[in-house]
Short mmCIF file of C-alpha atoms and ligand atoms in Angstrom, two decimals:
data_model
loop_
_atom_site.label_atom_id
_atom_site.label_comp_id
_atom_site.label_asym_id
_atom_site.label_seq_id
_atom_site.Cartn_x
_atom_site.Cartn_y
_atom_site.Cartn_z
CA MET P 1 0.00 0.00 0.00
CA LYS P 2 1.02 3.58 -0.55
CA ILE P 3 0.32 5.67 2.54
CA LEU P 4 0.25 9.44 2.83
CA VAL P 5 1.26 10.60 6.31
CA THR P 6 0.48 14.27 6.89
CA GLY P 7 2.57 15.87 9.61
CA GLY P 8 5.26 13.26 8.96
CA ALA P 9 7.96 15.40 10.59
CA GLY P 10 5.91 15.85 13.74
CA TYR P 11 6.15 13.98 17.01
CA ILE P 12 3.60 11.19 16.49
CA GLY P 13 3.83 11.29 12.69
CA SER P 14 7.56 10.59 12.63
CA HIS P 15 7.27 7.69 15.08
CA THR P 16 4.44 6.25 13.02
CA ILE P 17 6.51 6.46 9.83
CA ILE P 18 9.32 4.60 11.63
CA ASP P 19 6.91 1.86 12.68
CA ILE P 20 5.43 1.53 9.19
CA LEU P 21 8.89 1.33 7.59
CA ASP P 22 10.18 -1.14 10.20
CA ASN P 23 7.16 -3.45 10.25
CA THR P 24 5.38 -3.35 6.89
CA ASP P 25 6.05 -3.22 3.15
CA HIS P 26 3.97 -0.08 2.73
CA GLU P 27 5.42 2.83 0.83
CA VAL P 28 5.26 6.10 2.79
CA VAL P 29 5.11 9.63 1.50
CA SER P 30 4.75 12.66 3.75
CA ILE P 31 3.28 16.14 3.61
CA ASP P 32 4.64 18.54 6.23
CA ASN P 33 5.04 22.32 6.01
CA PHE P 34 7.36 22.35 9.06
CA SER P 35 5.19 24.89 10.88
CA ASN P 36 5.99 23.16 14.19
CA SER P 37 8.67 20.67 13.11
CA ASP P 38 11.99 20.38 11.38
CA PRO P 39 13.13 18.88 8.01
CA GLN P 40 15.97 17.22 9.92
CA THR P 41 13.39 14.73 11.26
CA PHE P 42 13.59 12.88 7.94
CA GLU P 43 17.34 12.44 8.45
CA ARG P 44 16.61 10.90 11.83
CA ILE P 45 14.00 8.59 10.31
CA LYS P 46 16.62 7.53 7.76
CA ALA P 47 19.24 6.95 10.45
CA ILE P 48 16.82 4.72 12.39
CA THR P 49 15.16 2.80 9.55
CA GLY P 50 17.75 3.06 6.75
CA LYS P 51 14.97 4.38 4.50
CA LYS P 52 14.43 7.73 2.88
CA VAL P 53 10.99 9.31 2.98
CA LYS P 54 9.87 11.84 0.40
CA ASN P 55 8.23 14.92 1.90
CA TYR P 56 6.15 17.57 0.18
CA GLU P 57 6.31 20.95 1.88
CA ILE P 58 2.67 21.81 1.27
CA ASP P 59 0.14 23.76 3.32
CA LEU P 60 -2.95 21.55 3.51
CA THR P 61 -5.23 24.58 3.72
CA SER P 62 -4.61 25.24 0.01
CA TYR P 63 -6.80 22.77 -1.89
CA GLY P 64 -5.40 23.81 -5.29
CA THR P 65 -1.81 23.22 -4.21
CA LEU P 66 -2.64 19.94 -2.50
CA LYS P 67 -4.38 18.66 -5.61
CA LYS P 68 -1.84 19.89 -8.16
CA GLU P 69 1.42 19.52 -6.26
CA PHE P 70 0.69 16.30 -4.44
CA PHE P 71 -2.18 14.10 -5.67
CA LEU P 72 -1.69 14.73 -9.39
CA LYS P 73 2.05 14.10 -9.04
CA GLU P 74 2.08 11.11 -6.67
CA GLY P 75 -0.55 8.94 -8.36
CA HIS P 76 -2.77 6.57 -6.44
CA ILE P 77 -2.77 6.75 -2.63
CA ASP P 78 -4.28 3.81 -0.74
CA GLY P 79 -4.52 5.37 2.70
CA ILE P 80 -4.08 8.65 4.55
CA ILE P 81 -2.98 9.06 8.17
CA HIS P 82 -3.73 12.65 9.03
CA PHE P 83 -1.62 14.05 11.87
CA ALA P 84 -0.88 17.55 10.59
CA ALA P 85 -2.61 20.03 12.91
CA LEU P 86 -1.97 22.73 15.47
CA LYS P 87 -2.22 21.37 19.03
CA ALA P 88 -1.44 23.95 21.69
CA VAL P 89 -4.55 24.30 23.83
CA GLY P 90 -3.64 27.75 25.26
CA GLU P 91 -2.62 29.19 21.91
CA SER P 92 -5.92 28.02 20.41
CA VAL P 93 -7.78 30.16 22.96
CA SER P 94 -5.87 33.29 21.91
CA LYS P 95 -5.85 32.46 18.17
CA PRO P 96 -9.12 30.59 17.55
CA VAL P 97 -9.51 31.54 13.89
CA MET P 98 -6.02 30.26 13.11
CA TYR P 99 -6.91 26.92 14.73
CA TYR P 100 -10.27 26.55 13.00
CA HIS P 101 -8.78 27.58 9.66
CA ASN P 102 -5.79 25.29 9.87
CA ASN P 103 -7.21 22.17 11.48
CA LEU P 104 -10.59 22.11 9.73
CA ASN P 105 -9.57 23.26 6.26
CA GLY P 106 -6.64 20.83 6.26
CA LEU P 107 -9.00 17.93 6.99
CA ILE P 108 -11.68 19.09 4.54
CA ASN P 109 -9.18 19.49 1.70
CA LEU P 110 -7.80 16.01 2.31
CA LEU P 111 -11.31 14.55 2.24
CA LYS P 112 -12.09 16.40 -1.00
CA CYS P 113 -8.96 14.82 -2.46
CA ALA P 114 -9.89 11.42 -0.99
CA GLN P 115 -13.16 11.72 -2.93
CA LYS P 116 -11.62 12.96 -6.15
CA PHE P 117 -8.66 10.56 -6.19
CA ASP P 118 -10.49 7.62 -4.64
CA VAL P 119 -8.51 7.03 -1.47
CA ASP P 120 -9.96 4.06 0.45
CA SER P 121 -8.65 4.41 4.01
CA PHE P 122 -8.34 7.35 6.39
CA ILE P 123 -7.07 7.63 9.96
CA PHE P 124 -7.71 10.86 11.86
CA SER P 125 -5.69 12.02 14.88
CA SER P 126 -8.28 12.84 17.48
CA SER P 127 -7.86 13.42 21.17
CA CYS P 128 -9.28 12.51 24.56
CA THR P 129 -10.09 16.21 24.81
CA VAL P 130 -13.43 15.34 23.10
CA TYR P 131 -14.62 13.83 26.41
CA GLY P 132 -14.13 17.17 28.24
CA ASN P 133 -14.75 16.85 31.97
CA ALA P 134 -15.82 13.26 31.46
CA LEU P 135 -18.88 11.94 33.24
CA GLU P 136 -17.18 8.64 34.14
CA GLN P 137 -13.68 7.19 34.52
CA PRO P 138 -12.14 5.40 32.76
CA VAL P 139 -13.70 6.75 29.59
CA THR P 140 -14.88 4.29 26.97
CA GLU P 141 -15.74 5.13 23.38
CA GLN P 142 -19.38 5.19 24.53
CA THR P 143 -18.75 7.89 27.16
CA PRO P 144 -20.58 10.95 25.83
CA THR P 145 -18.40 13.59 24.22
CA GLN P 146 -18.79 17.14 25.47
CA ILE P 147 -18.37 20.59 24.04
CA PRO P 148 -14.61 21.10 24.53
CA GLU P 149 -13.35 24.15 26.39
CA SER P 150 -10.74 25.12 23.83
CA PRO P 151 -10.94 25.84 20.09
CA TYR P 152 -8.24 23.16 19.67
CA GLY P 153 -10.53 20.60 21.30
CA TYR P 154 -13.44 21.81 19.20
CA THR P 155 -11.47 21.21 15.99
CA LYS P 156 -11.01 17.57 17.06
CA LEU P 157 -14.69 17.06 17.91
CA VAL P 158 -15.85 18.74 14.70
CA GLY P 159 -13.13 16.91 12.73
CA GLU P 160 -14.52 13.58 13.91
CA LYS P 161 -18.03 14.66 12.88
CA ILE P 162 -16.87 15.80 9.44
CA LEU P 163 -15.12 12.46 8.89
CA ALA P 164 -18.11 10.43 10.11
CA ASP P 165 -20.49 12.37 7.84
CA PHE P 166 -18.15 12.03 4.87
CA ALA P 167 -17.87 8.26 5.44
CA LYS P 168 -21.67 7.97 5.13
CA THR P 169 -21.45 9.34 1.60
CA LYS P 170 -18.54 7.22 0.36
CA LEU P 171 -19.36 3.65 1.12
CA ASP P 172 -16.12 2.14 -0.21
CA PHE P 173 -14.27 4.34 2.30
CA GLN P 174 -12.98 3.03 5.66
CA ALA P 175 -12.20 5.61 8.33
CA LEU P 176 -11.17 5.72 11.97
CA SER P 177 -10.71 8.46 14.53
CA LEU P 178 -8.04 7.56 17.07
CA ARG P 179 -8.46 9.43 20.35
CA TYR P 180 -4.98 9.87 21.81
CA PHE P 181 -4.58 10.36 25.52
CA ASN P 182 -1.16 11.84 26.51
CA PRO P 183 1.58 10.64 24.14
CA VAL P 184 5.03 10.82 25.79
CA GLY P 185 8.50 9.35 25.45
CA ALA P 186 10.79 8.89 22.48
CA HIS P 187 12.06 6.21 20.14
CA ILE P 188 13.89 3.52 22.08
CA SER P 189 17.18 4.51 20.37
CA GLY P 190 16.84 8.02 21.86
CA MET P 191 17.37 9.35 18.34
CA ASN P 192 13.89 10.70 17.69
CA GLY P 193 11.50 12.43 20.05
CA GLU P 194 9.41 15.48 20.76
CA LEU P 195 10.90 18.83 19.81
CA PRO P 196 8.32 21.59 19.63
CA LYS P 197 9.39 25.01 18.44
CA GLY P 198 9.73 27.49 21.32
CA ARG P 199 8.93 26.74 24.96
CA PRO P 200 7.03 23.46 25.23
CA ASN P 201 3.56 23.36 26.80
CA ASN P 202 3.26 19.66 27.48
CA LEU P 203 4.50 18.22 30.73
CA VAL P 204 7.20 15.77 29.65
CA PRO P 205 9.18 18.05 27.31
CA VAL P 206 8.96 20.77 29.98
CA VAL P 207 10.44 18.32 32.51
CA THR P 208 13.31 17.13 30.30
CA GLN P 209 14.12 20.65 29.09
CA PHE P 210 13.99 22.01 32.64
CA ALA P 211 16.35 19.26 33.79
CA SER P 212 18.74 20.41 31.04
CA GLY P 213 18.48 24.12 31.81
CA TRP P 214 16.68 24.91 28.56
CA VAL P 215 13.65 26.30 30.37
CA ASP P 216 13.90 28.27 33.61
CA ASP P 217 11.08 26.86 35.64
CA LEU P 218 8.97 23.79 36.15
CA VAL P 219 5.56 24.65 37.55
CA VAL P 220 3.06 22.04 38.63
CA HIS P 221 -0.30 23.45 37.60
CA GLY P 222 -2.38 22.91 40.71
CA SER P 223 -2.07 20.59 43.70
CA ASP P 224 -5.58 21.11 45.04
CA TYR P 225 -7.39 18.60 42.84
CA GLU P 226 -9.41 15.84 44.46
CA THR P 227 -6.91 13.15 43.51
CA ARG P 228 -4.60 10.90 45.56
CA ASP P 229 -1.83 13.55 45.76
CA GLY P 230 -3.73 16.69 44.72
CA THR P 231 -2.33 16.90 41.17
CA ALA P 232 -4.24 16.20 37.96
CA ILE P 233 -4.49 12.71 36.55
CA ARG P 234 -3.78 11.85 32.91
CA ASP P 235 -3.19 8.71 30.90
CA TYR P 236 0.40 8.85 29.61
CA ILE P 237 1.05 6.53 26.72
CA HIS P 238 4.38 5.84 25.01
CA VAL P 239 4.56 7.46 21.57
CA SER P 240 5.91 4.23 20.03
CA ASP P 241 2.86 2.34 21.33
CA ILE P 242 0.63 5.03 19.80
CA ALA P 243 2.61 4.78 16.55
CA HIS P 244 2.19 1.02 16.37
CA ALA P 245 -1.57 1.34 16.86
CA HIS P 246 -1.67 3.13 13.48
CA VAL P 247 -0.06 0.17 11.74
CA LEU P 248 -2.62 -2.12 13.37
CA ALA P 249 -5.41 0.30 12.46
CA LEU P 250 -4.39 0.17 8.80
CA GLU P 251 -4.48 -3.64 8.95
CA TYR P 252 -7.88 -3.50 10.61
CA LEU P 253 -9.28 -1.19 7.94
CA ASN P 254 -7.95 -3.44 5.19
CA SER P 255 -9.34 -6.59 6.74
CA ASN P 256 -12.88 -5.18 6.44
CA GLU P 257 -13.60 -6.60 9.90
CA SER P 258 -15.35 -3.43 10.93
CA GLU P 259 -19.17 -3.51 10.79
CA SER P 260 -19.42 0.13 9.83
CA ASN P 261 -17.09 2.17 7.62
CA TYR P 262 -16.39 4.68 10.42
CA ASP P 263 -15.36 3.99 14.00
CA VAL P 264 -13.49 5.53 16.96
CA PHE P 265 -10.85 4.07 19.30
CA ASN P 266 -9.29 5.24 22.55
CA LEU P 267 -5.50 5.05 22.54
CA GLY P 268 -4.44 5.22 26.16
CA SER P 269 -2.62 2.97 28.59
CA GLY P 270 -5.64 2.49 30.83
CA ARG P 271 -3.70 3.88 33.82
CA GLY P 272 -4.27 7.22 35.46
CA VAL P 273 -1.04 8.87 36.64
CA THR P 274 -0.69 12.14 38.60
CA VAL P 275 1.69 14.99 37.72
CA PHE P 276 3.73 14.26 40.85
CA GLU P 277 4.02 10.61 39.81
CA VAL P 278 5.37 11.69 36.41
CA LEU P 279 7.99 13.84 38.15
CA GLN P 280 8.91 10.93 40.45
CA ALA P 281 9.26 8.56 37.49
CA PHE P 282 11.60 11.05 35.85
CA GLU P 283 13.66 11.47 39.02
CA LYS P 284 13.95 7.71 39.35
CA VAL P 285 15.17 7.03 35.81
CA SER P 286 17.46 10.09 35.58
CA GLY P 287 18.83 10.09 39.13
CA LEU P 288 18.18 13.86 39.22
CA LYS P 289 16.12 15.89 41.67
CA LEU P 290 13.60 18.27 40.09
CA ASP P 291 13.37 21.62 41.83
CA TYR P 292 9.77 22.31 40.78
CA LYS P 293 7.28 24.88 42.06
CA VAL P 294 3.58 24.45 42.61
CA GLY P 295 1.41 27.08 40.93
CA PRO P 296 -2.31 27.59 40.40
CA ARG P 297 -4.43 25.35 38.19
CA ARG P 298 -4.02 25.90 34.45
CA GLU P 299 -7.13 27.27 32.76
CA GLY P 300 -9.05 24.66 30.81
CA ASP P 301 -7.41 21.65 32.51
CA VAL P 302 -9.63 18.79 33.60
CA GLU P 303 -9.06 17.09 36.94
CA MET P 304 -8.83 13.55 35.70
CA ILE P 305 -9.03 11.52 32.53
CA TYR P 306 -7.83 8.04 31.64
CA ALA P 307 -8.83 5.48 29.07
CA ASP P 308 -10.61 2.22 28.91
CA ASN P 309 -8.52 0.86 26.03
CA SER P 310 -10.18 -2.55 25.75
CA LYS P 311 -11.75 -1.81 22.36
CA ALA P 312 -8.31 -1.13 20.82
CA THR P 313 -6.64 -4.04 22.58
CA THR P 314 -9.39 -6.42 21.42
CA LEU P 315 -10.27 -5.27 17.91
CA LEU P 316 -6.93 -3.83 16.81
CA LYS P 317 -5.02 -6.49 18.79
CA TRP P 318 -2.98 -3.69 20.32
CA ASN P 319 -0.50 -4.84 22.98
CA LEU P 320 1.30 -2.12 24.90
CA GLN P 321 5.07 -2.49 25.02
CA PHE P 322 6.08 0.34 27.33
CA GLY P 323 5.19 1.83 30.73
CA ILE P 324 5.69 5.28 32.25
CA GLU P 325 9.29 4.64 33.35
CA GLU P 326 10.31 3.51 29.87
CA ALA P 327 8.57 6.59 28.50
CA MET P 328 10.50 8.85 30.86
CA SER P 329 13.85 7.14 30.28
CA SER P 330 13.48 7.31 26.47
CA ALA P 331 12.41 10.98 26.69
CA TRP P 332 15.49 11.66 28.82
CA LYS P 333 17.75 9.76 26.40
CA TRP P 334 16.38 11.90 23.56
CA GLN P 335 16.91 15.10 25.58
CA LYS P 336 20.53 14.10 26.24
CA HIS P 337 20.94 13.55 22.51
CA LEU P 338 19.64 17.10 21.97
CA ASN P 339 21.93 18.45 24.69
CA ALA P 340 24.98 16.83 23.09
CA ALA P 341 24.11 18.27 19.67
CA LYS P 342 23.64 21.73 21.21
CA ARG P 343 26.90 21.53 23.20
CA ASP P 344 28.95 20.49 20.19
CA ASP P 345 27.04 22.93 17.99
CA LYS P 346 26.34 20.07 15.61
CA VAL P 347 23.45 19.59 13.28
CA LEU P 348 21.09 17.33 15.12
CA LEU P 349 20.94 13.81 13.77
C1 UD1 K 1 -4.02 18.32 26.33
C2 UD1 K 1 -5.22 17.51 25.87
C3 UD1 K 1 -4.78 16.51 24.86
C4 UD1 K 1 -4.06 17.20 23.74
C5 UD1 K 1 -2.85 17.91 24.30
C6 UD1 K 1 -2.18 18.67 23.18
C7 UD1 K 1 -6.92 17.20 27.57
C8 UD1 K 1 -7.43 16.36 28.67
N1 UD1 K 1 -5.82 16.78 26.99
O1 UD1 K 1 -3.25 17.46 27.09
O2 UD1 K 1 -5.92 15.87 24.34
O3 UD1 K 1 -3.68 16.28 22.76
O4 UD1 K 1 -3.29 18.84 25.27
O5 UD1 K 1 -1.19 19.52 23.65
O6 UD1 K 1 -7.47 18.23 27.21
N2 UD1 K 1 1.42 20.29 33.55
C9 UD1 K 1 2.10 20.91 34.57
N3 UD1 K 1 3.14 21.71 34.27
C10 UD1 K 1 3.53 21.96 32.98
C11 UD1 K 1 2.84 21.31 31.92
C12 UD1 K 1 1.78 20.50 32.25
O7 UD1 K 1 1.78 20.72 35.75
O8 UD1 K 1 4.48 22.73 32.76
C13 UD1 K 1 0.30 19.41 33.87
C14 UD1 K 1 -1.01 19.84 33.28
O9 UD1 K 1 -1.66 20.78 34.07
C15 UD1 K 1 -1.75 18.52 33.15
C16 UD1 K 1 -0.61 17.50 32.89
O10 UD1 K 1 0.58 18.14 33.33
O11 UD1 K 1 -2.35 18.18 34.38
C17 UD1 K 1 -0.47 17.16 31.43
O12 UD1 K 1 -0.42 18.35 30.67
P1 UD1 K 1 -0.03 18.39 29.13
O13 UD1 K 1 1.17 17.57 28.90
O14 UD1 K 1 0.01 19.81 28.70
O15 UD1 K 1 -1.23 17.63 28.42
P2 UD1 K 1 -2.81 17.83 28.55
O16 UD1 K 1 -3.15 19.24 28.87
O17 UD1 K 1 -3.33 16.76 29.45
#
């Protein structure tokens, strides 16, 4: 199969490409405009897999360019895994139009091309944010979704709806929305990981960058939640486990085992972990002490969310390989790789 991965230079996209190249015979081609990633990622993918991936630097919000510069040039595409999107919750509150424009038009243009060029399979990167302040824990795929607090979250909920409605009109089409919980960690080699532009927002890159002196402070956002240690609970899931779920999802779509041509899956570990427990796991694997501060709650944060992942483990036959300590040690290995490149003023490989 020939698979288009959008956002192939991004955090989850690059790990998914590595998994596809390592474990299948599929051909992969990427579209990434490097708005929050780096072309060097493809060098890292090559160093890990020994394979070169072709990337098109195209903005998905331009339908004309996408059609002319990608689909007409590349020929038939069997499946699309659509990662490319903006994902900073706080930024989406201050720049809502940018988020709606980018995330929704990117998806719509890909679906228009899927129609025109007869693409059969589609996997959409969704998020546990669609459950909002969930009514039950752990959340299953049947737990009602809620109006998300942030425009980012709204683009995921609406994106799922657009895909579900589109699937009703194209019956030879097979589509899935994968609801990621909190992807963390790095490739086991420590040679590929998360590297957002600017100061990170997500907990794990903040921790590893703080431990390396790249960011000045580490603030725990709230210790007055009604949880076992007062900090918020999330479901941290190793990025390589998330990546592998995409390979299994492609197999699942191809096997036609699904009763309907659109479905959703939770991709989480099934374990709720507090912020303090994440910091402890990092301290344990790194041998360092984190001099963090406790601040107020972050606006828009929910107290607790973790997944019931039994649908994915049963239907996709997804077996998790890594736990929180492996996630933290691989993230730290990747950070040390970044530190070494910075110290020696070398191009990062
Ligand atoms: C959120 C979304 C997730 C989305 C992701 C994209 C929810 C429930 N989750 O993840 O779907 O894909 O954004 O960015 O809406 N924290 C600190 N200090 C920090 C950073 C984070 O204490 O410096 C805490 C947060 O308050 C939170 C936890 O760490 O309790 C995880 O935060 P983060 O890594 O930013 O992810 P979410 O906000 O859970």
